[in-house]
Amino acid sequence: MLSVNTYEKEFLQLLKKISQYEQAINVMYWDMRTGAPKKGEEYRSEAIGQLSADVFQMRTSKRMKELLDALSEQKENLPHDTQKAVEEAKKEYELNSKIPEDEFKEYTTLTSKAESVWEEAKTSSDFSLFSPYLEKIIDFKKRFITYWGYEGHPYNALLDLYEPGVTVKTLDALFSELRESIVPLVQKIADSPQKPDTSFVNKHFPKERQRELCHFFLAELGYDFHAGRLDETVHPFQITISPGDARVTTAYNESDFRSAVFGTIHECGHAIYEQNIDEALSGTNLSEGASMGVHESQSLFYENFIGRHPGFWKRYFYKIKEASPEQFQGVTAEAFYRAVNESKPSLIRIDADELTYPLHIMIRYEIEKAIFSGEVSVEDLPKLWNEKYEAYLGITPPDDAKGILQDVHWSGGDFGYFPSYALGYMYAAQLRANMLEDLPAFDQLIENGEFQPIKKWLTDHVHVHGKRKKPLEIMKAATGEELNVRYLISYLEEKYTNLYL
Amino acid sequence: MLSVNTYEKEFLQLLKKISQYEQAINVMYWDMRTGAPKKGEEYRSEAIGQLSADVFQMRTSKRMKELLDALSEQKENLPHDTQKAVEEAKKEYELNSKIPEDEFKEYTTLTSKAESVWEEAKTSSDFSLFSPYLEKIIDFKKRFITYWGYEGHPYNALLDLYEPGVTVKTLDALFSELRESIVPLVQKIADSPQKPDTSFVNKHFPKERQRELCHFFLAELGYDFHAGRLDETVHPFQITISPGDARVTTAYNESDFRSAVFGTIHECGHAIYEQNIDEALSGTNLSEGASMGVHESQSLFYENFIGRHPGFWKRYFYKIKEASPEQFQGVTAEAFYRAVNESKPSLIRIDADELTYPLHIMIRYEIEKAIFSGEVSVEDLPKLWNEKYEAYLGITPPDDAKGILQDVHWSGGDFGYFPSYALGYMYAAQLRANMLEDLPAFDQLIENGEFQPIKKWLTDHVHVHGKRKKPLEIMKAATGEELNVRYLISYLEEKYTNLYL
């Protein structure tokens, strides 16, 4: 029989090979989204498909199973990181291997077709085009849930894909507390006579100046340009190519500079996370963020707690003014800060402000939960969607394009994903509260442009661990308590009372 | 027993998979050379190494051998393209599988180390640093030649790697005829009092304007930007990612615009070749240029016969002038044309002009031939190099950096590669002579900026075939005769007599 060391070595080599294939896939994807020529698109999709299939094969191979079995048996003799890597690979193996291969192929074909159907449906604002696909995707997902198994609510199986350890029970409690505080606050703000002047926001801001600003802010915030780059795209994203290469993309809108400036600061948070994961984890399946939600906690921390902080604009408003002097003639840093923190109910999630954003998430959470408990049929979804927007935000979508068809997620079968956006926000606020104890001069640091201590705190408590720890373990270790939504509520109440009331 | 169709299908699928891996490798390589961050370099090299090893494995696998044997047996029942693809894959299989695996690995490690040693040796202009590596590389190559087998001169085995069908016998005849005409012409030009004014060449030409010009010329010449893109790099190259994606790179030197302008036109010729290969060959091993030399014939055709044509600058000199008005104040199109066609003996191959360039190649050819016939030892190479420069060009390198250490090729074991540069030039001149019969208004077409008929002629006679035909078959079919160096000689004599005598 081979020694545990031999198995460990082979296992780690296999993980490394997988990570190298993922590097290839990610470069090809990044390239496709940042300027690859049109005529190469189909060849590119096919090549990505081939390499993805090869990765799937490696992750679910007989040899992988043998290695995982052998290593699991001798778990106590393995180094800590290898134990965690085995757990992670095993989870992945089971998720993938429990679904019959033919069924998975059919599902993959369905979702890749569904995305273009969804696009068409959104363009013509016609839910009936998309609903037959959505119905089939939901049926697949329901079967997958039975293959995987679950405890409590069937939706838990989907939540676990994105936020291991988080359940319907946890979310119901957190969201209900959050809703009770936010809904009245949103109402009070709507009634407040004190509104920011936003007349200068949508004036022309030259693209080239936006690009320079984005580079500037990334560098200021501690993004390492020797381990990444910034490029233009249509739908911005952060992508990690390798442990030495965490890239940021952004979109420049000349009549709304906010998308590039705040979008870049958001992706910067993701990228700084990736740039500061322990290098010892390189080439393993632990060299990534702990979860979708923890990742989002970092991007939201940078975007909102730093990028929308009054001290940040006290320091940097002159840069904005320099970049587009006509637009900001006569505008003060204070007025700018108020304008970029405007809050009002809106229909589109991705355009929502900090305060109303969680409500968009809750609506999606409640609808997804209802879908998987079988309480709502697909045909009734638009009605349910619109009712919830009226109840939580006081507005009703005029059509499905601005309502239930706005997000791409469901067309790709990504149910259970939305809650991570709100969880990320809660994590971020709880981390911030604890950081304030260690760094009482937090506000002053931001006003001074001294981001290094803030980055270091986040690295020490979050980034460095990669996927060694589960999301709730990270929170517990970093903050000494379970996830607690009060931190987010206090933050929002304080900020928006100051701004509006 | 399986039918020939079943084998053919599997064989073509395997070729397609290989082409998809090559797409991944090429995107990763392109990215590494056009802006990937420094800290990702090592991870990138490892990933490229892994995927290259997987491609090697697919090309030399037991299954590949079985497929090739089965298909070769029933060759007559296969479509023509599949027959050619089988031949090509077989050639590759044999080249790779004849070398013992351990020996090949050792060789790969040696050459990857040798490149950095060569760089160091070049920097310090010290051949003795590099010579032990060169000696080992030559020993490996000599053994490889015995594994592969050869007819006539052992160097033929190396020539065949880059220019199938071309031998020492052919090259000796061609080069001797070429030398007899060029050497005296170079001498006459050196003695001529009629010299171009080149005083404006090295003045400041802003990089951004160079970039715009390069885009402009690519578009004018018929490069398809929907199937490619132009990027900046250090050592320019053309790279094909997929049949819909043939990219060009260039380097901008603000004190010498020629490197970007003529370099881009050169790479444009390579890219137009790749963009116009028959799509029916996509995903096979025939969807590439026929050989290194045929590829070079296309890049040299564009660079020299179009880009250095007097009519080209009659038409486009105003663009150059617009882009850098101060630099070209008072300069005429005619003076510009003369300046960019200056000819004089020089030490560095890649900076050589059209006329003296073939002499640089002949020197390398003669030295390589002497190495593989055992007529010269590694330690005597610098002396031999310097003697030949004195004999052919009338100048002696002051040191090894400007002499024998100038080219990277040998450090990578690329012996037999240099002659393709000169062959490409001969192919190009012979094609041009035949094109002139079909397109007697060639000069006028260039002056009118009508490149479409020229491109179409090259596509019909060269590009479309991809690797379906061998280099000399392409020449025979396109021009009705064997390779004939007289066309190049006439072209050079006519052009340089007009310019200088």
Tab-separated table of C-alpha atoms in Angstrom, chain A residues 16-17 20-21 23-24 27-28 30-31 34-40 43-44 46-47 50-51 54 224-229 241-245 247 279 282, chain B residues 16-17 20-21 23-24 27-28 30-31 34-40 43-44 46-47 50-51 54 224-229 241-245 247 279 282:
chain	number	residue	atom	x	y	z
A	16	LYS	CA	-2.163	22.095	-9.325
A	17	LYS	CA	-2.946	20.792	-12.783
A	20	GLN	CA	-3.359	25.561	-14.370
A	21	TYR	CA	-6.296	24.617	-16.568
A	23	GLN	CA	-5.675	29.744	-15.398
A	24	ALA	CA	-6.008	28.988	-19.122
A	27	VAL	CA	-7.271	34.110	-19.437
A	28	MET	CA	-9.417	33.024	-22.380
A	30	TRP	CA	-10.934	37.622	-19.648
A	31	ASP	CA	-9.648	38.101	-23.184
A	34	THR	CA	-11.922	42.733	-22.940
A	35	GLY	CA	-11.357	42.948	-26.679
A	36	ALA	CA	-11.031	39.591	-28.426
A	37	PRO	CA	-12.237	39.960	-32.022
A	38	LYS	CA	-15.780	38.963	-32.931
A	39	LYS	CA	-14.893	36.316	-35.499
A	40	GLY	CA	-12.980	34.337	-32.889
A	43	TYR	CA	-13.848	29.132	-31.511
A	44	ARG	CA	-13.195	30.668	-28.115
A	46	GLU	CA	-15.597	25.884	-27.897
A	47	ALA	CA	-12.077	25.965	-26.463
A	50	GLN	CA	-13.303	21.736	-23.953
A	51	LEU	CA	-10.997	22.799	-21.142
A	54	ASP	CA	-11.444	18.426	-18.910
A	224	ASP	CA	-0.867	45.922	-6.668
A	225	PHE	CA	-0.409	46.650	-10.373
A	226	HIS	CA	2.485	44.168	-10.505
A	227	ALA	CA	-0.104	41.501	-9.751
A	228	GLY	CA	-2.985	42.684	-11.895
A	229	ARG	CA	-4.230	45.155	-14.500
A	241	ILE	CA	-5.842	34.422	-13.416
A	242	SER	CA	-3.240	33.132	-10.950
A	243	PRO	CA	-2.041	34.021	-7.442
A	244	GLY	CA	0.131	36.715	-9.041
A	245	ASP	CA	-2.527	38.093	-11.341
A	247	ARG	CA	-7.434	41.596	-12.725
A	279	GLU	CA	0.837	32.142	-1.069
A	282	SER	CA	-1.156	28.545	-4.372
B	16	LYS	CA	-9.610	19.627	-32.854
B	17	LYS	CA	-8.900	19.084	-29.187
B	20	GLN	CA	-8.208	24.072	-28.706
B	21	TYR	CA	-5.325	23.476	-26.326
B	23	GLN	CA	-5.653	28.257	-28.608
B	24	ALA	CA	-5.349	28.318	-24.812
B	27	VAL	CA	-3.793	33.302	-25.643
B	28	MET	CA	-1.685	32.774	-22.515
B	30	TRP	CA	0.079	36.564	-26.196
B	31	ASP	CA	-1.172	37.877	-22.867
B	34	THR	CA	1.363	42.207	-24.126
B	35	GLY	CA	0.832	43.296	-20.547
B	36	ALA	CA	0.324	40.432	-18.103
B	37	PRO	CA	1.592	41.524	-14.678
B	38	LYS	CA	5.075	40.550	-13.567
B	39	LYS	CA	4.075	38.604	-10.474
B	40	GLY	CA	2.029	36.203	-12.577
B	43	TYR	CA	2.591	30.791	-12.728
B	44	ARG	CA	1.994	31.554	-16.389
B	46	GLU	CA	4.117	26.721	-15.518
B	47	ALA	CA	0.596	26.680	-16.950
B	50	GLN	CA	1.547	21.940	-18.432
B	51	LEU	CA	-0.713	22.456	-21.432
B	54	ASP	CA	-0.545	17.677	-22.612
B	224	ASP	CA	-9.505	42.287	-40.800
B	225	PHE	CA	-9.920	43.858	-37.364
B	226	HIS	CA	-12.959	41.642	-36.704
B	227	ALA	CA	-10.535	38.735	-36.806
B	228	GLY	CA	-7.582	40.204	-34.969
B	229	ARG	CA	-6.207	43.107	-32.961
B	241	ILE	CA	-5.230	32.337	-31.577
B	242	SER	CA	-7.901	30.688	-33.724
B	243	PRO	CA	-9.048	30.825	-37.356
B	244	GLY	CA	-11.062	33.938	-36.427
B	245	ASP	CA	-8.325	35.638	-34.463
B	247	ARG	CA	-3.208	39.072	-33.850
B	279	GLU	CA	-12.001	27.724	-43.199
B	282	SER	CA	-10.229	24.856	-39.148
